Short mmCIF file of C-alpha atoms in Angstrom, two decimals:
data_model
loop_
_atom_site.label_atom_id
_atom_site.label_comp_id
_atom_site.label_asym_id
_atom_site.label_seq_id
_atom_site.Cartn_x
_atom_site.Cartn_y
_atom_site.Cartn_z
CA MET A 246 10.19 -9.30 19.28
CA SER A 247 7.45 -7.04 20.63
CA ALA A 248 3.85 -7.45 19.52
CA PRO A 249 2.69 -5.72 16.34
CA VAL A 250 0.95 -2.36 16.70
CA ARG A 251 -2.80 -2.80 17.09
CA TYR A 252 -3.73 -0.07 14.64
CA ILE A 253 -7.49 -0.63 14.80
CA ASP A 254 -7.57 -0.14 18.57
CA ARG A 255 -4.97 2.62 18.49
CA THR A 256 -6.74 4.70 15.82
CA ARG A 257 -10.13 4.27 17.46
CA ASP A 258 -8.85 5.73 20.71
CA TYR A 259 -6.81 8.39 18.91
CA TYR A 260 -9.62 9.79 16.80
CA ILE A 261 -12.14 9.72 19.63
CA GLY A 262 -9.56 11.76 21.55
CA GLN A 263 -9.41 14.14 18.58
CA GLY A 264 -13.14 14.78 18.85
CA TYR A 265 -14.54 12.38 16.24
CA ASP A 266 -17.73 10.86 17.60
CA LYS A 267 -17.87 7.53 15.78
CA PRO A 268 -15.03 5.09 15.18
CA TYR A 269 -13.89 4.29 11.66
CA GLU A 270 -15.29 1.01 10.38
CA TRP A 271 -12.42 -0.91 8.83
CA ALA A 272 -13.20 -3.07 5.83
CA HIS A 273 -14.12 -6.60 6.83
CA HIS A 274 -15.04 -9.61 4.70
CA THR A 275 -16.43 -12.89 5.96
CA ASP A 276 -15.68 -14.65 2.71
CA VAL A 277 -12.24 -14.16 1.19
CA PRO A 278 -11.61 -15.41 -2.34
CA PHE A 279 -8.61 -17.54 -3.16
CA THR A 280 -7.34 -18.59 -6.57
CA PRO A 281 -4.62 -21.24 -6.81
CA LEU A 282 -1.88 -20.69 -9.35
CA THR A 283 -2.45 -22.36 -12.69
CA LYS A 284 1.12 -22.13 -13.97
CA PRO A 285 4.65 -21.76 -12.57
CA LEU A 286 5.79 -18.34 -11.38
CA SER A 287 8.49 -18.45 -14.04
CA GLU A 288 5.78 -18.41 -16.69
CA SER A 289 3.50 -15.88 -14.99
CA ARG A 290 2.82 -12.26 -15.86
CA VAL A 291 2.83 -9.99 -12.82
CA ALA A 292 1.34 -6.56 -12.12
CA ILE A 293 1.52 -4.32 -9.06
CA VAL A 294 -1.72 -3.02 -7.58
CA SER A 295 -0.86 -0.23 -5.20
CA THR A 296 -2.53 2.13 -2.78
CA SER A 297 0.73 4.04 -2.38
CA ASP A 298 -0.53 7.03 -4.40
CA ILE A 299 2.29 6.75 -6.93
CA ALA A 300 2.72 9.76 -9.20
CA MET A 301 5.15 10.76 -11.93
CA LYS A 302 7.44 13.75 -11.62
CA LYS A 303 7.31 16.39 -14.30
CA PRO A 304 10.11 16.47 -16.91
CA ASP A 305 11.95 19.04 -14.79
CA GLY A 306 11.93 16.66 -11.82
CA SER A 307 9.37 18.57 -9.77
CA ARG A 308 6.29 17.01 -8.21
CA ASP A 309 3.13 16.98 -10.29
CA ARG A 310 0.95 19.24 -8.19
CA ASP A 311 -2.02 19.00 -10.60
CA ASN A 312 -2.06 15.24 -10.13
CA GLU A 313 -1.91 15.67 -6.37
CA PHE A 314 -5.37 17.22 -6.35
CA SER A 315 -6.95 14.05 -7.75
CA VAL A 316 -8.76 11.86 -5.25
CA GLY A 317 -10.11 8.34 -5.61
CA ASN A 318 -10.15 6.66 -9.02
CA VAL A 319 -7.89 4.16 -10.74
CA TYR A 320 -4.68 5.07 -12.53
CA SER A 321 -2.13 3.03 -14.45
CA LEU A 322 1.56 3.55 -15.15
CA PRO A 323 3.72 1.82 -17.80
CA PHE A 324 5.78 -0.95 -16.18
CA ASP A 325 9.03 0.50 -17.53
CA THR A 326 8.59 4.02 -16.19
CA PRO A 327 12.05 4.93 -14.85
CA VAL A 328 11.91 4.59 -11.08
CA ASP A 329 13.66 7.94 -10.72
CA LEU A 330 10.52 9.57 -12.12
CA LEU A 331 8.23 7.95 -9.58
CA TYR A 332 7.31 9.20 -6.16
CA SER A 333 4.53 8.71 -3.63
CA ARG A 334 2.24 11.60 -2.74
CA GLN A 335 1.04 9.66 0.32
CA GLU A 336 1.26 11.32 3.70
CA HIS A 337 -0.41 8.49 5.64
CA TYR A 338 2.73 6.72 6.74
CA ASP A 339 4.84 6.88 9.88
CA GLN A 340 6.59 10.17 9.18
CA HIS A 341 8.36 10.01 12.53
CA ALA A 342 10.04 6.66 11.84
CA THR A 343 10.65 6.48 8.08
CA THR A 344 10.45 8.26 4.73
CA LEU A 345 9.02 7.40 1.31
CA GLU A 346 12.21 8.37 -0.53
CA ASP A 347 12.89 4.83 -1.76
CA VAL A 348 9.92 3.93 -3.95
CA ASN A 349 10.94 0.27 -3.98
CA ALA A 350 10.35 0.02 -0.24
CA TYR A 351 6.58 0.09 -0.91
CA TYR A 352 6.24 -0.17 -4.73
CA PRO A 353 8.70 -2.92 -5.71
CA VAL A 354 8.95 -2.10 -9.37
CA SER A 355 12.73 -2.47 -9.74
CA ARG A 356 12.85 -5.59 -7.57
CA LEU A 357 10.16 -7.30 -9.66
CA GLN A 358 12.05 -6.44 -12.84
CA GLU A 359 15.09 -8.11 -11.28
CA LEU A 360 12.98 -11.20 -10.55
CA VAL A 361 12.15 -11.32 -14.27
CA GLU A 362 15.85 -11.11 -15.12
CA ARG A 363 16.59 -13.92 -12.65
CA GLY A 364 13.83 -16.07 -14.16
CA ARG A 365 11.87 -16.23 -10.87
CA ILE A 366 8.80 -14.72 -12.56
CA GLY A 367 7.91 -14.72 -16.23
CA GLU A 368 7.39 -11.07 -17.08
CA LEU A 369 5.83 -7.85 -15.93
CA ALA A 370 2.50 -6.69 -17.29
CA PRO A 371 2.59 -3.63 -19.54
CA ARG A 372 0.96 -1.54 -16.81
CA HIS A 373 0.92 -1.37 -13.03
CA HIS A 374 -2.19 0.00 -11.34
CA GLY A 375 -3.21 1.97 -8.32
CA VAL A 376 -6.15 3.63 -6.67
CA TYR A 377 -5.61 7.08 -5.27
CA THR A 378 -6.71 7.45 -1.68
CA GLY A 379 -10.47 7.84 -1.50
CA TYR A 380 -12.96 7.97 1.27
CA SER A 381 -15.60 5.41 0.37
CA LYS A 382 -15.30 1.68 1.00
CA ARG A 383 -18.40 1.20 -1.16
CA LYS A 384 -16.76 2.91 -4.14
CA THR A 385 -13.55 0.94 -3.62
CA ALA A 386 -15.47 -2.34 -3.70
CA GLU A 387 -18.04 -1.55 -6.37
CA VAL A 388 -16.20 0.78 -8.77
CA ASP A 389 -12.43 0.94 -8.31
CA ALA A 390 -11.63 -2.71 -7.58
CA PRO A 391 -13.64 -4.00 -10.57
CA GLU A 392 -11.88 -1.44 -12.78
CA VAL A 393 -8.45 -2.64 -11.58
CA LEU A 394 -9.53 -6.23 -12.29
CA ARG A 395 -10.77 -5.24 -15.75
CA ARG A 396 -7.42 -3.66 -16.62
CA CYS A 397 -5.51 -6.68 -15.29
CA LEU A 398 -7.63 -9.08 -17.35
CA GLU A 399 -7.18 -6.87 -20.40
CA ASP A 400 -3.41 -7.27 -19.96
CA ASP A 401 -3.60 -11.06 -19.34
CA VAL A 402 -2.16 -10.65 -15.84
CA ASP A 403 -1.68 -13.90 -13.91
CA LEU A 404 -0.59 -12.53 -10.52
CA ALA A 405 -1.19 -9.24 -8.72
CA VAL A 406 1.18 -8.01 -6.04
CA MET A 407 -0.71 -5.63 -3.75
CA THR A 408 1.15 -2.99 -1.79
CA PRO A 409 0.13 -0.10 0.47
CA VAL A 410 2.77 2.31 1.72
CA MET B 1203 -0.44 -8.52 -0.29
CA PHE B 1204 2.56 -6.99 1.44
CA GLY B 1205 1.82 -4.89 4.51
CA THR B 1206 2.89 -3.55 7.87
CA ALA B 1207 -0.52 -3.28 9.59
CA LYS B 1208 -1.25 -6.89 10.55
CA ASP B 1209 -4.54 -6.30 12.29
CA ILE B 1210 -6.03 -4.13 9.53
CA VAL B 1211 -5.15 -6.53 6.70
CA GLU B 1212 -6.30 -9.60 8.61
CA HIS B 1213 -9.50 -7.84 9.69
CA CYS B 1214 -10.19 -7.10 6.01
CA GLY B 1215 -9.17 -10.56 4.83
CA VAL B 1216 -6.91 -11.20 1.85
CA ALA B 1217 -5.85 -14.31 -0.01
CA ARG B 1218 -2.14 -14.21 0.87
CA PHE B 1219 -0.36 -11.79 3.20
CA VAL B 1220 3.32 -11.11 3.90
CA PHE B 1221 3.47 -9.20 7.19
CA LEU B 1222 6.56 -7.13 7.90
CA ASP B 1223 6.63 -5.58 11.37
CA PHE B 1224 8.00 -2.26 10.17
CA PRO B 1225 6.53 1.27 10.29
CA LEU B 1226 3.81 2.28 7.85
CA GLY B 1227 5.79 3.17 4.73
CA ASN B 1228 7.99 0.07 4.45
CA SER B 1229 5.60 -2.64 3.31
CA CYS B 1230 8.18 -4.14 0.93
CA GLY B 1231 11.34 -3.90 3.01
CA ARG B 1232 13.98 -1.60 4.35
CA SER B 1233 14.57 1.60 2.36
CA PHE B 1234 17.59 1.59 0.04
CA ASP B 1235 18.28 -2.07 0.88
CA ALA B 1236 17.65 -4.06 -2.30
CA GLU B 1237 18.78 -7.31 -0.70
CA HIS B 1238 16.24 -6.99 2.11
CA GLN B 1239 13.52 -5.99 -0.35
CA HIS B 1240 14.28 -9.17 -2.29
CA GLN B 1241 14.01 -11.25 0.88
CA ILE B 1242 10.55 -9.81 1.54
CA LEU B 1243 9.45 -10.24 -2.06
CA GLU B 1244 10.64 -13.85 -2.03
CA LEU B 1245 8.35 -14.58 0.94
CA GLY B 1246 5.51 -13.42 -1.28
CA MET B 1247 6.66 -15.55 -4.20
CA GLN B 1248 6.76 -18.60 -1.93
CA LEU B 1249 3.24 -17.79 -0.70
CA PHE B 1250 2.06 -17.76 -4.30
CA GLU B 1251 3.55 -21.22 -4.71
CA ASN B 1252 2.64 -22.79 -1.36
CA ALA B 1253 -0.54 -21.25 0.10
CA THR B 1254 -3.58 -23.48 -0.25
CA ALA B 1255 -6.31 -21.37 1.38
CA PRO B 1256 -7.26 -17.71 1.86
CA ARG B 1257 -6.11 -15.67 4.91
CA THR B 1258 -2.66 -17.25 4.80
CA THR B 1259 -0.20 -14.96 6.59
CA VAL B 1260 3.56 -15.29 6.82
CA GLN B 1261 5.59 -12.94 9.00
CA ALA B 1262 9.02 -11.77 7.96
CA PRO B 1263 11.59 -12.42 10.72
CA ASP B 1264 13.00 -8.87 10.77
CA ILE B 1265 12.63 -6.15 13.37
CA TRP B 1266 12.84 -2.45 12.50
CA SER B 1267 15.14 -1.52 15.38
CA ASP B 1268 16.08 -2.62 18.87
CA ASP B 1269 14.17 0.38 20.16
CA ASP B 1270 10.44 -0.03 19.57
CA ALA B 1271 9.51 3.53 20.54
CA TRP B 1272 7.92 3.91 17.08
CA LYS B 1273 5.38 1.28 18.08
CA GLN B 1274 4.63 2.97 21.38
CA LEU B 1275 4.22 6.46 19.94
CA ILE B 1276 2.26 6.11 16.71
CA PHE B 1277 -1.33 7.40 16.96
CA THR B 1278 -0.88 8.84 20.43
CA ASP B 1279 -1.43 12.33 21.76
CA ASP B 1280 2.32 12.56 22.29
CA GLN B 1281 2.94 12.08 18.59
CA PRO B 1282 0.05 13.10 16.29
CA PHE B 1283 -0.10 10.95 13.16
CA LEU B 1284 -0.59 13.96 10.90
CA SER B 1285 0.20 17.54 11.79
CA GLY B 1286 0.90 20.85 10.11
CA GLU B 1287 0.84 20.75 6.32
CA ALA B 1288 0.12 17.01 6.14
CA LEU B 1289 -2.99 17.46 8.28
CA GLU B 1290 -4.14 20.42 6.18
CA ASN B 1291 -3.58 18.45 2.96
CA TRP B 1292 -5.61 15.55 4.29
CA MET B 1293 -8.52 17.76 5.31
CA ALA B 1294 -8.39 19.52 1.92
CA ALA B 1295 -8.36 16.20 0.06
CA LYS B 1296 -11.38 15.01 2.02
CA GLN B 1297 -13.22 18.21 1.09
CA ARG B 1298 -12.29 17.79 -2.61
CA TYR B 1299 -13.67 14.27 -2.42
CA ARG B 1300 -16.94 15.51 -0.92
CA ASP B 1301 -17.18 18.23 -3.59
CA LYS B 1302 -16.58 15.76 -6.43
CA LYS B 1303 -19.13 13.39 -4.98
CA ALA B 1304 -21.70 16.18 -4.69
CA ALA B 1305 -21.01 17.12 -8.31
CA GLY B 1306 -21.53 13.53 -9.41
CA GLU B 1307 -17.94 13.16 -10.58
CA LEU B 1308 -17.22 10.06 -8.50
#
């Protein structure tokens, strides 16, 4: 098995080569919170928190172009939205190696529902949440993340499954 | 957290991390392979049950393909990460973000 891609090094060199003068500063936290589970998974309510830029197709099956102009900010989708209506508007993935055609490969909404049916987890929360790609780590930390937490607490969520693309 | 960029997630720091050494876009398993997606998800469920401290990472055992050209090529001059319409969309989205910020909408 070859070593994982060192994205931080790779993107630094890449963007300097593209003419950017200062390297991107990736988020870094000295202290990382940790909350032990307080009840079994089979009794827990689970929500997805995604940065996969999930959007809903229009009734005619086309992409929602109006939505695609939104940037930043928190959105929520009902947990039982048919997966056929969901898609990702993300373009920041490895377009040379894979596609985003299978939503469950990065937004495991059907798989989690199956875990409920198998009794592995208790239930899904009424809403899953996401933050559309933004360009401010400060806003993510001070505005968007607290809003996601507020919505999760409002729905009595026990566990959050976080997924990028 | 499920992810494919080990260094970025660990640099940030998260409570529990399932690392899958696949291309960006497959954080929760192989596309159109429900069984594999369940295997990845189960690693996360076990982390919920077993991790006792933050920054706990488990790596899924899978490889994307025998050929690791995708690892060699991503973010290189030989294979630009974004190009054409995707690059234009990204630049336009950044400008919309700046405009909204200037207008006090963010």
